[in-house]
PDB file of C-alpha atoms in Angstrom:
ATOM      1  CA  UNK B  25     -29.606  10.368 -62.217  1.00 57.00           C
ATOM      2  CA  UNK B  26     -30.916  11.453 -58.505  1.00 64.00           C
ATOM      3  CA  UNK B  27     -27.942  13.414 -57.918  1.00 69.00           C
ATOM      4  CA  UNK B  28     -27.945  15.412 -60.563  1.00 66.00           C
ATOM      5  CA  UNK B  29     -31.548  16.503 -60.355  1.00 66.00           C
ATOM      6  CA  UNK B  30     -30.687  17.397 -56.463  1.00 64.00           C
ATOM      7  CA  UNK B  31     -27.959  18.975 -57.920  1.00 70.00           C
ATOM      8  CA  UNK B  32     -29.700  21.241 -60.071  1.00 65.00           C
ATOM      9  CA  UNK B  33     -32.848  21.708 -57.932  1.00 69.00           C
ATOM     10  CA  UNK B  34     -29.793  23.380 -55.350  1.00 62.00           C
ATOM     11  CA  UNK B  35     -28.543  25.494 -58.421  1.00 70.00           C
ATOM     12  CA  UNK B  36     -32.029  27.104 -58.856  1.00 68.00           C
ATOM     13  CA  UNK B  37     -32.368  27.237 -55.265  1.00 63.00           C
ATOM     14  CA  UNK B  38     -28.923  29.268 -54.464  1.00 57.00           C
ATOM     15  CA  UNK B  39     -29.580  31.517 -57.881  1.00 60.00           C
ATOM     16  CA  UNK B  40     -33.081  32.723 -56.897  1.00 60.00           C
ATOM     17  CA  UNK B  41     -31.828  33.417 -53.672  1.00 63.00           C
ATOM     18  CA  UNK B  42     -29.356  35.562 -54.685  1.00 65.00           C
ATOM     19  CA  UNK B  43     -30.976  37.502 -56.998  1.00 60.00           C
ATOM     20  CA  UNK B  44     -33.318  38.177 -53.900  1.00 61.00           C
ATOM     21  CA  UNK B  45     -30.609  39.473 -52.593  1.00 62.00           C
ATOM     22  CA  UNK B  46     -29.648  41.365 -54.830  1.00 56.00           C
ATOM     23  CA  UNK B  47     -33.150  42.906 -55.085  1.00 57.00           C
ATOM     24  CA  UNK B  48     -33.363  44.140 -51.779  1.00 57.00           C
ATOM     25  CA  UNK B  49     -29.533  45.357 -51.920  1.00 57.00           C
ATOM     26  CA  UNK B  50     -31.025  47.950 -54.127  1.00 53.00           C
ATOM     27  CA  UNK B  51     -33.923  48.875 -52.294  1.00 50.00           C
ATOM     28  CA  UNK B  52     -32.078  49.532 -49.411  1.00 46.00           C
ATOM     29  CA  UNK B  53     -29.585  51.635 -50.321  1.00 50.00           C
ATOM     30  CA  UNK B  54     -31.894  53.916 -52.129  1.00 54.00           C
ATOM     31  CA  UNK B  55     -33.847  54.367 -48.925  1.00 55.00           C
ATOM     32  CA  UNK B  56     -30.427  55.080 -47.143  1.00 78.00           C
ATOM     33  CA  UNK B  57     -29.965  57.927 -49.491  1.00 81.00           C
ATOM     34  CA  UNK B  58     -33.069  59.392 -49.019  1.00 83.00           C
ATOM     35  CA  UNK B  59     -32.896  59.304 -45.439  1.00 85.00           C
ATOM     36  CA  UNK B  60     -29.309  60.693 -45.628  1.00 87.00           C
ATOM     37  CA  UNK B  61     -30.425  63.664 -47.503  1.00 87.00           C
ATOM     38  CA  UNK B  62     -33.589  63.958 -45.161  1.00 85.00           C
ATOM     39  CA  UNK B  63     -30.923  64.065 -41.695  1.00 86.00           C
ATOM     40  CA  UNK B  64     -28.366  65.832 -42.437  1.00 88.00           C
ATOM     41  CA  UNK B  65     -30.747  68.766 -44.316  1.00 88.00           C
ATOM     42  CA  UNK B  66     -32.717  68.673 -40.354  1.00 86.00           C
ATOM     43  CA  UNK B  67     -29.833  68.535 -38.433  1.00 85.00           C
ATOM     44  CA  UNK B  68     -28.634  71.580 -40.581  1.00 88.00           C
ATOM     45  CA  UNK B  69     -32.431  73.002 -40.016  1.00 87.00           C
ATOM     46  CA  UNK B  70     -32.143  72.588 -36.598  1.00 83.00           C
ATOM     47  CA  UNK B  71     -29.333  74.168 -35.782  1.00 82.00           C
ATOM     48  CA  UNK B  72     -30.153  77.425 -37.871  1.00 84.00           C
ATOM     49  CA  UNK B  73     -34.329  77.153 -36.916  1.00 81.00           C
ATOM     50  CA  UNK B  74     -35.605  75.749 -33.687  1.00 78.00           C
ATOM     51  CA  UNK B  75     -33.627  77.116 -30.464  1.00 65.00           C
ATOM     52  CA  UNK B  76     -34.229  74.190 -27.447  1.00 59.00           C
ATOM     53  CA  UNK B  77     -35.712  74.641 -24.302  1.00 59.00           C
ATOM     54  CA  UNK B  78     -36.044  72.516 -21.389  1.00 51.00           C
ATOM     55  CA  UNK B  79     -40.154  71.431 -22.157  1.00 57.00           C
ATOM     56  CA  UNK B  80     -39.339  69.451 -25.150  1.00 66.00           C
ATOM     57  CA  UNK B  81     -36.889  66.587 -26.217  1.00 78.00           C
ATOM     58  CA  UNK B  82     -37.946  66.134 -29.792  1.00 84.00           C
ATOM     59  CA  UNK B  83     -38.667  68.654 -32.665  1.00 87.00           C
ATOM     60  CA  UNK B  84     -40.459  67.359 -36.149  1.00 91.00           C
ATOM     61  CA  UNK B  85     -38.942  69.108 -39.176  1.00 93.00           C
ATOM     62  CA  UNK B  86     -41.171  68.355 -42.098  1.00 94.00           C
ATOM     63  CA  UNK B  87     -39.977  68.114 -45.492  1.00 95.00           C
ATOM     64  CA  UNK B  88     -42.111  70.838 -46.634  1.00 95.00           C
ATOM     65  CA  UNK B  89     -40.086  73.289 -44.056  1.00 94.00           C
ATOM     66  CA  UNK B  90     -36.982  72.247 -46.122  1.00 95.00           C
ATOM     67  CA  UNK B  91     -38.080  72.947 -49.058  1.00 94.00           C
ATOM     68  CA  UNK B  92     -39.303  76.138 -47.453  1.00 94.00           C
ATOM     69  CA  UNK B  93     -35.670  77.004 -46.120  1.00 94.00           C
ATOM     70  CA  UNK B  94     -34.905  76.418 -50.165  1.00 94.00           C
ATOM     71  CA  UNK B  95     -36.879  78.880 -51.287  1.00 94.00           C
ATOM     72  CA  UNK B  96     -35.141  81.490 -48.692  1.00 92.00           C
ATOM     73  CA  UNK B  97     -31.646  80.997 -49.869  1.00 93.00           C
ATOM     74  CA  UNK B  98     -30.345  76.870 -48.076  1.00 92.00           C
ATOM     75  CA  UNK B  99     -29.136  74.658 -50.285  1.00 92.00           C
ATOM     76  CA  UNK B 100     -30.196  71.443 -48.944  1.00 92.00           C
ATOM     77  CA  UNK B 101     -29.764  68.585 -51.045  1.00 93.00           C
ATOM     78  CA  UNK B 102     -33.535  67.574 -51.317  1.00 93.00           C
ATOM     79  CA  UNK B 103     -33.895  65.979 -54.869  1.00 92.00           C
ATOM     80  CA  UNK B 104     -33.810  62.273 -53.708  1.00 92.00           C
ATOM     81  CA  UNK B 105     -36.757  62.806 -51.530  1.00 92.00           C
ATOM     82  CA  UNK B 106     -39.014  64.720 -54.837  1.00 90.00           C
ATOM     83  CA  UNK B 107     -41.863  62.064 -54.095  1.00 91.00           C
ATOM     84  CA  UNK B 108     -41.944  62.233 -51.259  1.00 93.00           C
ATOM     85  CA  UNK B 109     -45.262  63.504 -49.481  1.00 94.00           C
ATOM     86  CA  UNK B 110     -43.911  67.185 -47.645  1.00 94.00           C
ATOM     87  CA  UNK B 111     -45.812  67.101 -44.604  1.00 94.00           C
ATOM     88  CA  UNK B 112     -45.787  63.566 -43.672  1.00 95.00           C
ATOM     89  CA  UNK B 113     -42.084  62.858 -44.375  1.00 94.00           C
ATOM     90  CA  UNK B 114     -40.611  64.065 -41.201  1.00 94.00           C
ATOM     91  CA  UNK B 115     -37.276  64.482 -39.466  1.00 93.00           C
ATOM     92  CA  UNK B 116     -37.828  63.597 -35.753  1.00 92.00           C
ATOM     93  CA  UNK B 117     -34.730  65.585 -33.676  1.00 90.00           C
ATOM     94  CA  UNK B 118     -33.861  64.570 -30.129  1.00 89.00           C
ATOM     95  CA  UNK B 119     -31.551  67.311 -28.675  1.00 84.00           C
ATOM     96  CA  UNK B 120     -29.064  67.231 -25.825  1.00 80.00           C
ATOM     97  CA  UNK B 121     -29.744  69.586 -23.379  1.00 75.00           C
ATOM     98  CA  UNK B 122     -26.378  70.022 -21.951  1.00 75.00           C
ATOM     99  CA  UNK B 123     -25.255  71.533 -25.279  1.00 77.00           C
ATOM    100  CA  UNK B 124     -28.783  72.052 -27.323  1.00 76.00           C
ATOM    101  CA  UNK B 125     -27.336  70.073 -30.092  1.00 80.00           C
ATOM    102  CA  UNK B 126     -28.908  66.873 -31.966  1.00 84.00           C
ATOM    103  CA  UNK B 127     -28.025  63.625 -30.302  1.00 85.00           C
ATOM    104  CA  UNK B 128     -30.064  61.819 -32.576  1.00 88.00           C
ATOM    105  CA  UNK B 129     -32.309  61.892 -35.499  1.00 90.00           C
ATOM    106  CA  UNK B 130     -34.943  59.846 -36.415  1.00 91.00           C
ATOM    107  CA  UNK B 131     -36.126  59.872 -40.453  1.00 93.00           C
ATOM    108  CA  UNK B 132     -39.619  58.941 -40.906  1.00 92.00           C
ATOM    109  CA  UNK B 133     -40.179  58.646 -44.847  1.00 91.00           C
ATOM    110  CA  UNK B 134     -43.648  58.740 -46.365  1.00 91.00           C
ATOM    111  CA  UNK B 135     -42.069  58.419 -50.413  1.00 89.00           C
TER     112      UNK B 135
END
C-alpha cells in the first residue's frame, strides 16, 4: 500500500514538472522572436544609419527609430515587438572597428 502511494506521489511530481517545462518552453521562445525581429531590424539600421568612428564602441537603436525608418520606406519586420515600449526597448550595437560592421548586438526588451 506504501509503494503505491510513493508511486503516485512521483507521478504528480514528474507531471507538474513537466508541464513547468513546458510553460517556460513557451515563454522563451516568444521572447527569442521578439528579440530576433528587434536584431536583425538594428543590425539592418545600422548599417544604412549610424556611420562608426573611433570615440564610440556601442550605438543604441531604439525601437521607436525603427518604426521611424518604417514610416520612410524599410520594411522591418516589427509586429512581434507592437507592445513593446519604443524608447526603452533598445538595440545595443558593438561595432568592429577594423571593418565598422556589428560584432555583436545586445537586445534589451522593455514589452
Amino acid at each position: 500500500m506504501k509503494n503505491k502511494g510513493v508511486i503516485f506521489i512521483v507521478i504528480i511530481v514528474c507531471a507538474l514538472a513537466i508541464a513547468g517545462i513546458c510553460y517556460l518552453n513557451n515563454g522563451t521562445t516568444h521572447m527569442k522572436d521578439e528579440e530576433k525581429a528587434m536584431k536583425e531590424a538594428a543590425e539592418d539600421y545600422f548599417n544604412k544609419y549610424i556611420s562608426a568612428n573611433d570615440s564610440t564602441t556601442t550605438y543604441d537603436i531604439t525601437l521607436q527609430m525603427l518604426e521611424d525608418a518604417n514610416k520612410n520606406g524599410e520594411n522591418y519586420n516589427l509586429k512581434s515587438l507592437e507592445k513593446c515600449n519604443k524608447t526603452k526597448t533598445i538595440a545595443r550595437v558593438t561595432i568592429n572597428f577594423q571593418n565598422g560592421k556589428p560584432k555583436k548586438t545586445e537586445i534589451i526588451l522593455n514589452c
